[in-house]
Coordinates of C-alpha atoms in Angstrom, one line a residue:
G1 CA 2.6 -41.2 -148.0
R2 CA 5.5 -38.6 -147.1
D3 CA 9.3 -39.2 -145.9
R4 CA 9.9 -39.6 -142.3
R5 CA 6.8 -40.9 -141.3
R6 CA 6.2 -44.3 -140.1
Y7 CA 4.0 -46.7 -142.0
T8 CA 2.5 -50.0 -140.9
F9 CA 1.6 -52.6 -143.9
T10 CA -0.4 -56.1 -143.0
A11 CA -0.2 -59.3 -144.2
E12 CA -2.8 -62.0 -144.4
V13 CA -2.8 -65.7 -145.6
L14 CA -5.4 -67.7 -146.9
P15 CA -6.7 -70.4 -146.2
S16 CA -7.8 -69.0 -142.7
D17 CA -7.0 -72.6 -141.2
A18 CA -3.5 -72.7 -142.5
T19 CA -1.3 -74.5 -140.6
Q20 CA 0.6 -72.2 -138.1
P21 CA 3.1 -70.9 -137.2
I22 CA 3.8 -69.0 -140.3
T23 CA 7.4 -67.5 -141.2
Y24 CA 6.8 -63.6 -142.8
T25 CA 9.4 -62.5 -144.6
W26 CA 9.3 -58.5 -145.5
E27 CA 11.8 -56.8 -147.7
A28 CA 11.0 -53.2 -149.2
D29 CA 13.1 -50.6 -151.2
D30 CA 15.5 -48.8 -149.0
Q31 CA 14.7 -50.7 -145.8
P32 CA 16.7 -54.1 -144.4
M33 CA 14.8 -57.4 -144.5
M34 CA 12.6 -58.4 -141.4
Q35 CA 11.5 -61.8 -140.3
H36 CA 8.8 -63.0 -138.3
S37 CA 6.9 -65.6 -137.3
S38 CA 3.6 -65.2 -136.6
G39 CA -0.3 -66.3 -136.9
L40 CA -2.4 -65.9 -140.1
T41 CA -1.8 -62.0 -140.1
D42 CA 1.7 -60.3 -139.6
T43 CA 2.6 -56.4 -139.4
A44 CA 5.7 -54.3 -140.6
T45 CA 6.6 -50.8 -140.1
F46 CA 8.7 -49.0 -142.6
M47 CA 9.8 -45.2 -142.8
W48 CA 11.8 -43.5 -145.6
D49 CA 14.0 -40.7 -146.0
T50 CA 13.7 -40.7 -149.3
S51 CA 11.1 -40.0 -152.0
G52 CA 10.0 -41.6 -154.9
L53 CA 7.8 -45.4 -155.6
K54 CA 8.9 -47.7 -152.8
T55 CA 7.8 -51.7 -153.5
I56 CA 7.1 -53.7 -150.0
Q57 CA 7.0 -57.6 -150.8
V58 CA 6.0 -60.3 -147.9
M59 CA 6.8 -63.8 -148.2
A60 CA 4.6 -66.1 -146.1
M61 CA 5.8 -69.7 -145.5
N62 CA 4.4 -72.9 -143.6
G63 CA 5.6 -76.1 -143.6
A64 CA 3.0 -76.9 -146.6
G65 CA 3.8 -74.2 -148.4
T66 CA 5.1 -70.6 -149.3
V67 CA 3.2 -67.8 -150.8
S68 CA 4.4 -64.0 -151.5
A69 CA 2.7 -60.6 -152.5
T70 CA 4.0 -57.1 -153.4
H71 CA 2.7 -53.6 -152.4
E72 CA 3.6 -50.1 -153.6
I73 CA 3.8 -46.9 -152.0
T74 CA 4.4 -43.4 -153.3
I75 CA 6.6 -41.4 -150.8
E76 CA 6.8 -37.5 -150.8
L77 CA 9.2 -35.6 -149.9
V78 CA 8.5 -32.9 -147.3
V79 CA 11.3 -30.5 -146.5
S80 CA 11.6 -27.6 -144.2
G81 CA 13.9 -24.7 -143.4
V82 CA 17.4 -24.7 -141.6
Q83 CA 16.8 -24.8 -138.0
E84 CA 20.5 -25.4 -136.7
V85 CA 23.9 -25.2 -138.0
S86 CA 27.1 -26.5 -136.0
I87 CA 30.7 -26.3 -137.2
G88 CA 33.0 -29.2 -136.2
G89 CA 37.0 -28.9 -136.4
L90 CA 39.9 -28.9 -134.5
S91 CA 40.4 -26.4 -131.5
E92 CA 44.0 -26.2 -131.8
G93 CA 46.7 -25.5 -134.3
V94 CA 49.8 -24.1 -135.5
T95 CA 50.7 -21.1 -137.9
G96 CA 51.0 -22.5 -141.5
E97 CA 49.1 -25.5 -141.3
E98 CA 45.6 -25.9 -143.4
Y99 CA 42.9 -26.4 -141.0
T100 CA 39.4 -28.0 -142.4
F101 CA 36.1 -27.0 -140.7
T102 CA 32.8 -28.9 -141.3
A103 CA 29.5 -27.3 -141.0
A104 CA 26.3 -29.6 -140.9
V105 CA 22.6 -28.4 -140.5
M106 CA 19.5 -29.5 -139.2
P107 CA 16.9 -31.1 -139.7
P108 CA 18.1 -33.6 -142.0
Y109 CA 14.9 -33.0 -144.3
A110 CA 16.0 -29.3 -144.7
A111 CA 15.5 -27.8 -148.2
T112 CA 19.0 -27.8 -150.3
P113 CA 20.5 -26.2 -152.0
V114 CA 21.9 -24.6 -148.6
T115 CA 24.1 -21.7 -148.7
Y116 CA 27.0 -21.4 -146.5
T117 CA 28.7 -18.3 -145.9
W118 CA 31.8 -18.7 -143.9
E119 CA 33.7 -15.9 -141.9
A120 CA 36.9 -16.4 -139.5
D121 CA 39.6 -13.7 -138.2
D122 CA 42.4 -13.2 -140.8
Q123 CA 40.7 -14.6 -143.6
T124 CA 38.7 -13.9 -146.7
M125 CA 34.6 -14.6 -146.6
M126 CA 34.0 -17.5 -148.5
Q127 CA 30.4 -18.8 -149.4
H128 CA 29.1 -22.2 -150.9
S129 CA 26.1 -23.5 -151.9
S130 CA 25.9 -27.1 -151.1
G131 CA 23.6 -29.9 -149.4
L132 CA 23.3 -30.5 -145.5
T133 CA 27.0 -30.4 -144.7
D134 CA 29.7 -27.8 -146.2
T135 CA 33.4 -27.7 -145.5
V136 CA 36.1 -25.2 -145.5
T137 CA 39.8 -24.8 -144.9
F138 CA 41.8 -22.1 -143.5
M139 CA 45.3 -21.3 -142.4
W140 CA 46.8 -18.7 -140.5
D141 CA 50.0 -16.8 -140.6
T142 CA 49.7 -15.5 -137.0
S143 CA 49.0 -17.1 -134.0
G144 CA 46.0 -16.4 -131.3
L145 CA 42.8 -17.0 -130.9
K146 CA 40.6 -17.4 -134.1
T147 CA 37.2 -17.5 -134.6
I148 CA 35.0 -18.7 -137.2
Q149 CA 31.7 -18.5 -138.1
V150 CA 29.1 -20.1 -140.7
T151 CA 25.7 -18.9 -141.6
A152 CA 23.4 -21.5 -143.2
M153 CA 20.2 -20.9 -145.1
N154 CA 18.1 -22.0 -147.9
H155 CA 15.1 -20.7 -150.1
L156 CA 12.5 -21.7 -147.2
S157 CA 13.8 -18.6 -145.4
G158 CA 15.4 -20.9 -142.5
T159 CA 18.6 -19.4 -141.2
A160 CA 21.2 -20.8 -138.4
T161 CA 24.5 -19.5 -137.4
A162 CA 27.4 -21.0 -135.3
T163 CA 30.8 -20.2 -134.2
H164 CA 33.7 -22.2 -133.3
E165 CA 37.1 -21.3 -132.1
I166 CA 40.9 -22.4 -132.3
M167 CA 43.8 -21.6 -130.9
I168 CA 47.0 -21.2 -133.0
A169 CA 50.3 -21.3 -131.8
S170 CA 53.5 -20.0 -133.5
L171 CA 55.2 -22.7 -135.5
P172 CA 58.6 -23.5 -133.8
I173 CA 61.5 -22.1 -135.8
A174 CA 64.7 -24.4 -135.8
V175 CA 68.1 -22.9 -135.4
E176 CA 70.1 -23.4 -138.2
G177 CA 73.1 -22.0 -137.8
V178 CA 75.1 -20.0 -135.4
S179 CA 78.1 -17.8 -135.4
I180 CA 81.0 -16.7 -133.0
S181 CA 82.6 -13.7 -133.1
G182 CA 85.5 -12.5 -130.8
P183 CA 89.3 -11.9 -130.6
S184 CA 91.8 -14.0 -132.7
E185 CA 94.9 -13.0 -130.3
G186 CA 95.4 -12.8 -126.7
Q187 CA 97.8 -12.6 -123.9
P188 CA 97.7 -15.0 -120.9
G189 CA 95.6 -13.6 -117.9
Q190 CA 93.5 -11.5 -119.7
D191 CA 89.6 -12.1 -120.0
Y192 CA 88.0 -12.0 -123.7
T193 CA 84.3 -12.0 -124.6
F194 CA 83.1 -14.0 -127.6
T195 CA 79.1 -14.0 -128.4
A196 CA 77.3 -16.1 -130.6
E197 CA 74.6 -15.3 -132.9
V198 CA 71.9 -18.1 -134.2
S199 CA 70.2 -17.8 -137.6
P200 CA 67.2 -17.4 -138.3
T201 CA 67.3 -14.7 -135.9
N202 CA 63.5 -15.6 -135.7
A203 CA 64.2 -18.9 -134.5
T204 CA 62.0 -20.0 -131.6
Q205 CA 63.0 -19.2 -128.2
P206 CA 64.6 -20.1 -125.6
I207 CA 67.8 -21.0 -127.1
T208 CA 70.5 -23.1 -124.9
Y209 CA 73.9 -22.2 -125.6
T210 CA 76.8 -24.7 -124.3
W211 CA 80.1 -23.3 -124.7
E212 CA 83.6 -25.1 -124.8
A213 CA 87.1 -23.9 -125.0
D214 CA 90.4 -25.8 -125.2
G215 CA 91.6 -26.5 -121.3
L216 CA 88.3 -25.0 -119.5
E217 CA 85.2 -26.4 -117.9
P218 CA 81.9 -26.3 -120.6
V219 CA 79.3 -23.0 -119.8
T220 CA 76.2 -24.0 -120.2
H221 CA 73.7 -20.8 -120.6
S222 CA 70.0 -21.8 -120.9
G223 CA 66.8 -19.8 -121.5
G224 CA 68.6 -17.4 -123.8
G225 CA 67.5 -15.4 -126.9
A226 CA 69.0 -14.9 -130.3
S227 CA 72.6 -14.0 -129.0
D228 CA 74.8 -15.2 -126.0
T229 CA 78.4 -14.1 -124.6
V230 CA 80.7 -15.7 -122.7
T231 CA 84.2 -14.7 -121.1
F232 CA 87.1 -17.2 -121.1
S233 CA 90.6 -16.5 -119.8
W234 CA 93.7 -18.9 -120.2
D235 CA 97.1 -19.3 -118.3
T236 CA 99.3 -21.0 -120.9
E237 CA 100.2 -19.7 -124.4
G238 CA 99.3 -21.6 -127.9
P239 CA 96.5 -22.0 -130.1
V240 CA 92.8 -22.5 -128.6
T241 CA 89.7 -23.3 -130.2
V242 CA 86.0 -22.2 -128.7
R243 CA 83.2 -24.0 -129.8
V244 CA 79.4 -23.3 -128.9
T245 CA 76.5 -25.1 -129.3
A246 CA 73.2 -23.2 -129.9
M247 CA 69.7 -25.4 -129.4
N248 CA 66.0 -25.1 -129.7
V249 CA 63.0 -27.6 -129.8
E250 CA 63.6 -27.7 -133.0
G251 CA 67.2 -27.8 -134.4
S252 CA 71.0 -27.0 -133.2
A253 CA 74.0 -25.7 -135.0
L254 CA 77.6 -25.6 -134.1
A255 CA 80.3 -22.9 -134.7
M256 CA 83.9 -22.7 -133.8
H257 CA 86.3 -19.9 -133.4
D258 CA 90.0 -20.0 -133.1
I259 CA 92.1 -17.7 -130.6
T260 CA 96.2 -17.8 -130.5
I261 CA 97.2 -16.6 -127.0
E262 CA 100.5 -15.3 -126.6
A263 CA 102.5 -13.6 -124.0
G264 CA 102.8 -9.8 -125.2
P265 CA 105.6 -7.0 -124.3
P266 CA 105.7 -6.5 -120.4
V267 CA 103.4 -4.0 -119.4
V268 CA 104.7 -0.5 -118.3
A269 CA 102.3 1.2 -115.5
V270 CA 101.4 5.0 -115.9
T271 CA 103.3 6.5 -112.7
G272 CA 102.5 10.2 -113.5
V273 CA 100.3 12.5 -115.0
S274 CA 100.7 16.5 -115.7
I275 CA 98.0 18.7 -117.0
S276 CA 99.0 21.9 -118.8
G277 CA 96.9 24.9 -120.4
P278 CA 96.0 28.5 -119.3
T279 CA 96.0 29.6 -115.8
E280 CA 93.6 32.8 -116.5
G281 CA 90.3 33.2 -118.3
Q282 CA 87.5 34.6 -119.0
T283 CA 83.6 33.7 -118.5
G284 CA 82.0 32.6 -121.7
E285 CA 85.5 31.4 -123.5
T286 CA 86.5 27.7 -124.4
Y287 CA 89.9 26.3 -122.9
T288 CA 91.8 23.3 -123.8
F289 CA 93.9 21.8 -121.5
T290 CA 96.4 18.5 -122.3
A291 CA 97.7 15.6 -120.1
E292 CA 100.7 14.0 -120.5
V293 CA 101.3 10.6 -119.0
S294 CA 105.0 9.4 -117.7
P295 CA 106.8 7.4 -118.3
S296 CA 107.1 8.2 -122.1
D297 CA 106.9 4.2 -123.1
A298 CA 104.0 3.5 -120.5
S299 CA 101.7 0.7 -122.2
E300 CA 99.0 1.7 -124.0
P301 CA 95.9 1.9 -124.5
V302 CA 95.6 4.8 -121.6
T303 CA 92.0 6.0 -120.7
Y304 CA 91.7 9.6 -119.4
V305 CA 88.9 10.6 -117.2
W306 CA 88.7 14.3 -116.7
G307 CA 87.0 16.3 -114.1
A308 CA 86.3 20.5 -113.3
I309 CA 84.1 22.4 -111.3
G310 CA 80.8 22.7 -112.9
Q311 CA 81.2 20.2 -115.2
D312 CA 80.2 16.9 -116.4
P313 CA 82.8 14.3 -116.3
V314 CA 84.4 13.1 -119.5
T315 CA 86.1 9.7 -120.3
H316 CA 88.5 9.4 -122.9
E317 CA 89.5 5.5 -123.8
D318 CA 92.0 3.8 -125.9
G319 CA 93.7 7.1 -125.9
G320 CA 98.1 7.3 -125.9
L321 CA 100.2 9.1 -124.0
T322 CA 98.5 12.6 -124.0
D323 CA 95.2 13.5 -124.2
T324 CA 93.4 16.9 -124.5
V325 CA 89.8 18.1 -123.2
T326 CA 88.0 21.6 -123.6
F327 CA 85.7 23.0 -121.0
S328 CA 84.3 26.7 -120.5
W329 CA 82.6 28.4 -117.9
D330 CA 79.6 30.9 -117.4
T331 CA 81.0 31.8 -113.7
E332 CA 83.7 33.5 -112.1
G333 CA 86.3 31.8 -109.6
D334 CA 89.2 29.4 -109.5
K335 CA 88.4 26.5 -111.0
D336 CA 89.9 22.8 -110.3
I337 CA 90.7 20.5 -113.1
T338 CA 91.3 17.2 -112.3
V339 CA 92.6 14.1 -114.4
Q340 CA 93.0 10.4 -113.5
A341 CA 95.1 8.7 -116.4
T342 CA 95.1 4.3 -116.2
N343 CA 96.6 2.0 -118.1
A344 CA 96.8 -2.3 -117.2
G345 CA 99.7 -1.6 -115.4
G346 CA 98.7 1.3 -113.0
S347 CA 97.1 4.8 -112.5
A348 CA 98.1 8.3 -111.5
D349 CA 96.1 11.7 -110.8
A350 CA 96.7 15.4 -111.6
S351 CA 94.9 18.8 -110.9
Y352 CA 95.3 21.8 -112.4
L353 CA 93.9 25.7 -111.5
I354 CA 92.8 28.0 -113.6
T355 CA 91.1 31.4 -112.8
I356 CA 88.1 32.8 -114.6
S357 CA 87.2 35.9 -114.6
S358 CA 84.2 38.4 -116.2
G359 CA 84.8 39.2 -120.0
P360 CA 85.7 42.6 -121.4
S361 CA 82.8 44.9 -120.8
T362 CA 80.4 45.7 -123.3
E363 CA 81.0 49.4 -122.9
A364 CA 84.8 49.1 -123.6
G365 CA 86.2 51.8 -125.8
K366 CA 83.7 54.5 -124.5
V367 CA 85.3 57.6 -122.4
Y368 CA 82.7 59.3 -120.1
L369 CA 83.7 63.2 -119.1
P370 CA 82.5 64.5 -116.1
L371 CA 79.6 67.1 -116.7
I372 CA 80.3 70.4 -115.2
V373 CA 77.4 73.2 -115.2
R374 CA 78.6 77.0 -115.1
Q375 CA 76.7 79.3 -113.4

């Protein structure tokens, strides 16, 4: 016989007038035992998936006695080409983890060995010689939808292809540390900004920052990135500690920063400012102007904002009691120059005028005499 085909066998007892019912117990290689209660004859059907010599045995028994018989059948294996292949495996995963996929061919009597050619996004092609199933393991470092393809074929020219998709998400990266940068000294009533930065810088976002400072209400910033800032102000003197907790889905970290608040010297306001410089000039030349604030003990730093006709504004921050600027004009006329000087106590304004005329003629140095024609 051949594999995967059903074969029926018949048992018949003697004598023909044996007392009934008769119990038949059938056993065969690679088959489950069967038991029937019947008459003088009985049948059993078997099918084998494997080749080779198969022995069938039947035992017949009634109340008066028991007899048995055996029969042999040789099963030949009939194989075919690969007709179908399927892939089993997860459809979701994360970066950095290994995932195993299994290919299975049909029909189950496809000839072996089967050659499996595996291909997948961002992976090197692999080829295996295997049986009716085969497995492969992939790992991805990048996120996104990944397609796996397998082609199965055997020597009978049967070929089949299947695909499978898995969505790879980025593996969350925990916040492992956080640091605070900011001033270590300050004065009452002033605003001070502090910056927190997490490590590693590619920690999974969003990150929640919870700020705490002595004598102040906590401040929470949600949905943040790799850094965050907060501004605090204290009305009293003394040492204070600023704390921040940075947390994402995988971990958290805490950092502290100390700042001492002390009253500084009284602020002396800027009450006046003056401008000095040339009052006349020529086009195309560069001229320097100096601003000087009063009183001479005005508190620093001083910010100067310069303006002039036909010029872009110029701002100088963190300056002292004097400041300079240079301007150049391409057109003639009166040019107004302004400056505003500002410190923590106040500000003052001044203006200045310079008259710009044309530069020296390129014909300078030449003398022209009248032309006289004699008769």
